mmCIF file of C-alpha atoms in Angstrom:
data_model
loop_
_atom_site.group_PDB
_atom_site.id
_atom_site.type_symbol
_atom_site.label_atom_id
_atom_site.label_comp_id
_atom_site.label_asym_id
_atom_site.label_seq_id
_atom_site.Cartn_x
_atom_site.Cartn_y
_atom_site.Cartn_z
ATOM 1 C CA UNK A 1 30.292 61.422 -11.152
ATOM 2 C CA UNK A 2 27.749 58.715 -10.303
ATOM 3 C CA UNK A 3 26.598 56.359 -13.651
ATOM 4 C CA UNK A 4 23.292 56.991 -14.271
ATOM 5 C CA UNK A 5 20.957 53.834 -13.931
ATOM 6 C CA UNK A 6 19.488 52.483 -17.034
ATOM 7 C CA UNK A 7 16.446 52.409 -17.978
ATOM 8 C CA UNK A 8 14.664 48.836 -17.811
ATOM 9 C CA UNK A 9 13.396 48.162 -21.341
ATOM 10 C CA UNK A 10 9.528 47.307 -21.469
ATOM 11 C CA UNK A 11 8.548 43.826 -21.406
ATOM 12 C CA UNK A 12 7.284 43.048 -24.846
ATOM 13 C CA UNK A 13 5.655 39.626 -25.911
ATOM 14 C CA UNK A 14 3.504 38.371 -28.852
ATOM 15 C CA UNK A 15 0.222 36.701 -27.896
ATOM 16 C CA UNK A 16 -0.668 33.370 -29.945
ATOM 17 C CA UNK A 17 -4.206 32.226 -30.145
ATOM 18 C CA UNK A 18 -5.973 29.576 -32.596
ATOM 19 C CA UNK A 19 -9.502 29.624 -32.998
ATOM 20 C CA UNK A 20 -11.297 26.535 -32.473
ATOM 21 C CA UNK A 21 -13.295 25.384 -35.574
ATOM 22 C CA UNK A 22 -16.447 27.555 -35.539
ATOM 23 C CA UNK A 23 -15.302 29.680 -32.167
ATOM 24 C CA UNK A 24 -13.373 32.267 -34.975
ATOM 25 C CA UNK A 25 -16.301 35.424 -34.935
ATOM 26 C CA UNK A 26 -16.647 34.347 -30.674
ATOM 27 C CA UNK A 27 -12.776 34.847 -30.238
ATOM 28 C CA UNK A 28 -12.353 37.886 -32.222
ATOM 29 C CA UNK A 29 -15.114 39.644 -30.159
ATOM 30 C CA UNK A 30 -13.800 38.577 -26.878
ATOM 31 C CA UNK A 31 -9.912 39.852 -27.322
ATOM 32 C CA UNK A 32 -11.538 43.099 -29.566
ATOM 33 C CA UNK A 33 -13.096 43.513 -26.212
ATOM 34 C CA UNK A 34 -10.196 43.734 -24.081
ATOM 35 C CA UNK A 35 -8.148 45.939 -26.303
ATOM 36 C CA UNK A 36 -9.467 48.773 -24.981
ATOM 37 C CA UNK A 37 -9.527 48.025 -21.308
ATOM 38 C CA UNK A 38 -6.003 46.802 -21.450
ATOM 39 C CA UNK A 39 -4.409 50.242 -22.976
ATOM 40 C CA UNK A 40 -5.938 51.944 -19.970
ATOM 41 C CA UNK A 41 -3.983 49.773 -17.528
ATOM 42 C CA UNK A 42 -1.294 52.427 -16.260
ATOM 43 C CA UNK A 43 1.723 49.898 -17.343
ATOM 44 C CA UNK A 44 0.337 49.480 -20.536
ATOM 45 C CA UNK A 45 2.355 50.741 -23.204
ATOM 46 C CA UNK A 46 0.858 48.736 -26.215
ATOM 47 C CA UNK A 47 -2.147 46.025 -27.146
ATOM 48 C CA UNK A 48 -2.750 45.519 -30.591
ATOM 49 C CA UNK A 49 -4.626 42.874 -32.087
ATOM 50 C CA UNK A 50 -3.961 41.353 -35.391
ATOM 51 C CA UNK A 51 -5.407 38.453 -37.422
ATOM 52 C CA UNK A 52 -3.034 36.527 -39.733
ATOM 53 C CA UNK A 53 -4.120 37.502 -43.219
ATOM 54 C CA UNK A 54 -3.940 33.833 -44.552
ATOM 55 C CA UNK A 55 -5.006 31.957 -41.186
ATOM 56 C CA UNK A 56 -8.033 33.262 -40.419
ATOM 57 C CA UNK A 57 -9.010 32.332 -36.571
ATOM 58 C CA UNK A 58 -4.971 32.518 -35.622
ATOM 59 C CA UNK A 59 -5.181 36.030 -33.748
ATOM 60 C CA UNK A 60 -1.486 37.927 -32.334
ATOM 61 C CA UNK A 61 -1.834 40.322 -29.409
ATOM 62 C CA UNK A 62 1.291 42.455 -29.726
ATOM 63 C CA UNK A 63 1.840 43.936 -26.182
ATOM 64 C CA UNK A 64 4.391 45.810 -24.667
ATOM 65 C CA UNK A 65 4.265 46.576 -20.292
ATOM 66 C CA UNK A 66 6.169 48.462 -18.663
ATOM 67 C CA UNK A 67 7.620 45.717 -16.753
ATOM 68 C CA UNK A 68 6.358 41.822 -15.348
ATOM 69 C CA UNK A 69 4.035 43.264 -12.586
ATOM 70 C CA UNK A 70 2.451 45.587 -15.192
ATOM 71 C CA UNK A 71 1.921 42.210 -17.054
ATOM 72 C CA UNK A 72 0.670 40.286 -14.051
ATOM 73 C CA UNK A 73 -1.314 42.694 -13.049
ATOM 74 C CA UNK A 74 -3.194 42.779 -16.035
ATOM 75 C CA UNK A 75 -3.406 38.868 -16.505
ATOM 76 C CA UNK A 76 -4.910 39.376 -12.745
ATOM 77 C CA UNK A 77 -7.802 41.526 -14.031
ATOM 78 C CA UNK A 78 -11.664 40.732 -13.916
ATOM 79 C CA UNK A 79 -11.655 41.048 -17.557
ATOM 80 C CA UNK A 80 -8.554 39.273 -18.338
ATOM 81 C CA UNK A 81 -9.603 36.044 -15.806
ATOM 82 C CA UNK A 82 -13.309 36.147 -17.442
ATOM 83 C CA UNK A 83 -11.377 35.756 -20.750
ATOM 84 C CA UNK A 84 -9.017 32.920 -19.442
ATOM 85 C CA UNK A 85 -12.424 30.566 -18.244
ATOM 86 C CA UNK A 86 -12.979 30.621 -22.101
ATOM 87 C CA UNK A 87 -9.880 29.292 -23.115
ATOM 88 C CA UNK A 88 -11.162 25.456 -23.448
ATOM 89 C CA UNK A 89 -14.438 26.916 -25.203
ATOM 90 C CA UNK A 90 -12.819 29.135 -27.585
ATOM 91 C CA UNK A 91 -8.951 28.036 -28.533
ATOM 92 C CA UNK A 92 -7.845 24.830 -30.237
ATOM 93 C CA UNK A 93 -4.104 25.008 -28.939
ATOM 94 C CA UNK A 94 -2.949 26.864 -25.624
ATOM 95 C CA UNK A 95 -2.467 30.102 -25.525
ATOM 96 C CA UNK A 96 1.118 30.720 -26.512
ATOM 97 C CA UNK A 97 3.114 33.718 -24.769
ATOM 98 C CA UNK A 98 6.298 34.653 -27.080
ATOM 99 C CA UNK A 99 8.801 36.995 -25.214
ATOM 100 C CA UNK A 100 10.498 39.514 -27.395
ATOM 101 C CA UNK A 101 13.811 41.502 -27.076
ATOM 102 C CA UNK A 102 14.363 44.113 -29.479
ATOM 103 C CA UNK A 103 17.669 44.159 -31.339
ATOM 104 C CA UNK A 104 17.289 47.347 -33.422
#
């Protein structure tokens, strides 16, 4: 009997963005507005935006893709690159990419 190949786990990362001082209500709006264009991608298996309760202006993006080209794919979108020319307007820090493995 032939092993069965496993299944590759999806790629899942945490999204880290810092407003800039007074860019907080402009960088809520522009990531609200991909939220729903990104869970229509076809390897998109989760975008959810959250707003640290004591930080206001330090946004996560918890995403999950099916795999890398799922992610690249939708870092290679209109929407996505329209987003990225804002970075130096909008964040005070890069944008910071955490990967994630789950453990249980």
């Amino acid at each position: 009997m032939a092993a069965q190949p496993q299944p590759t786990p999806p790629l899942v990362s945490l999204a880290v963005l810092h407003a800039k001082a007074n860019q907080h209500d402009p960088l809520r709006a522009a990531l609200k507005a991909m939220v729903p264009l990104t869970r229509q991608e076809p390897g998109c298996l989760d975008y959810t935006l959250f707003e640290q309760a004591d930080a206001p202006g330090t946004f996560y993006m918890r995403e999950s893709f099916t795999d890398r080209a799922a992610l690249d794919a939708h870092i290679a979108t209109p929407y996505f690159q329209a987003f990225a020319k804002r970075f130096d307007e909008l964040l005070e820090r890069p944008l910071q990419l955490i990967f994630l493995a789950e453990v249980a």
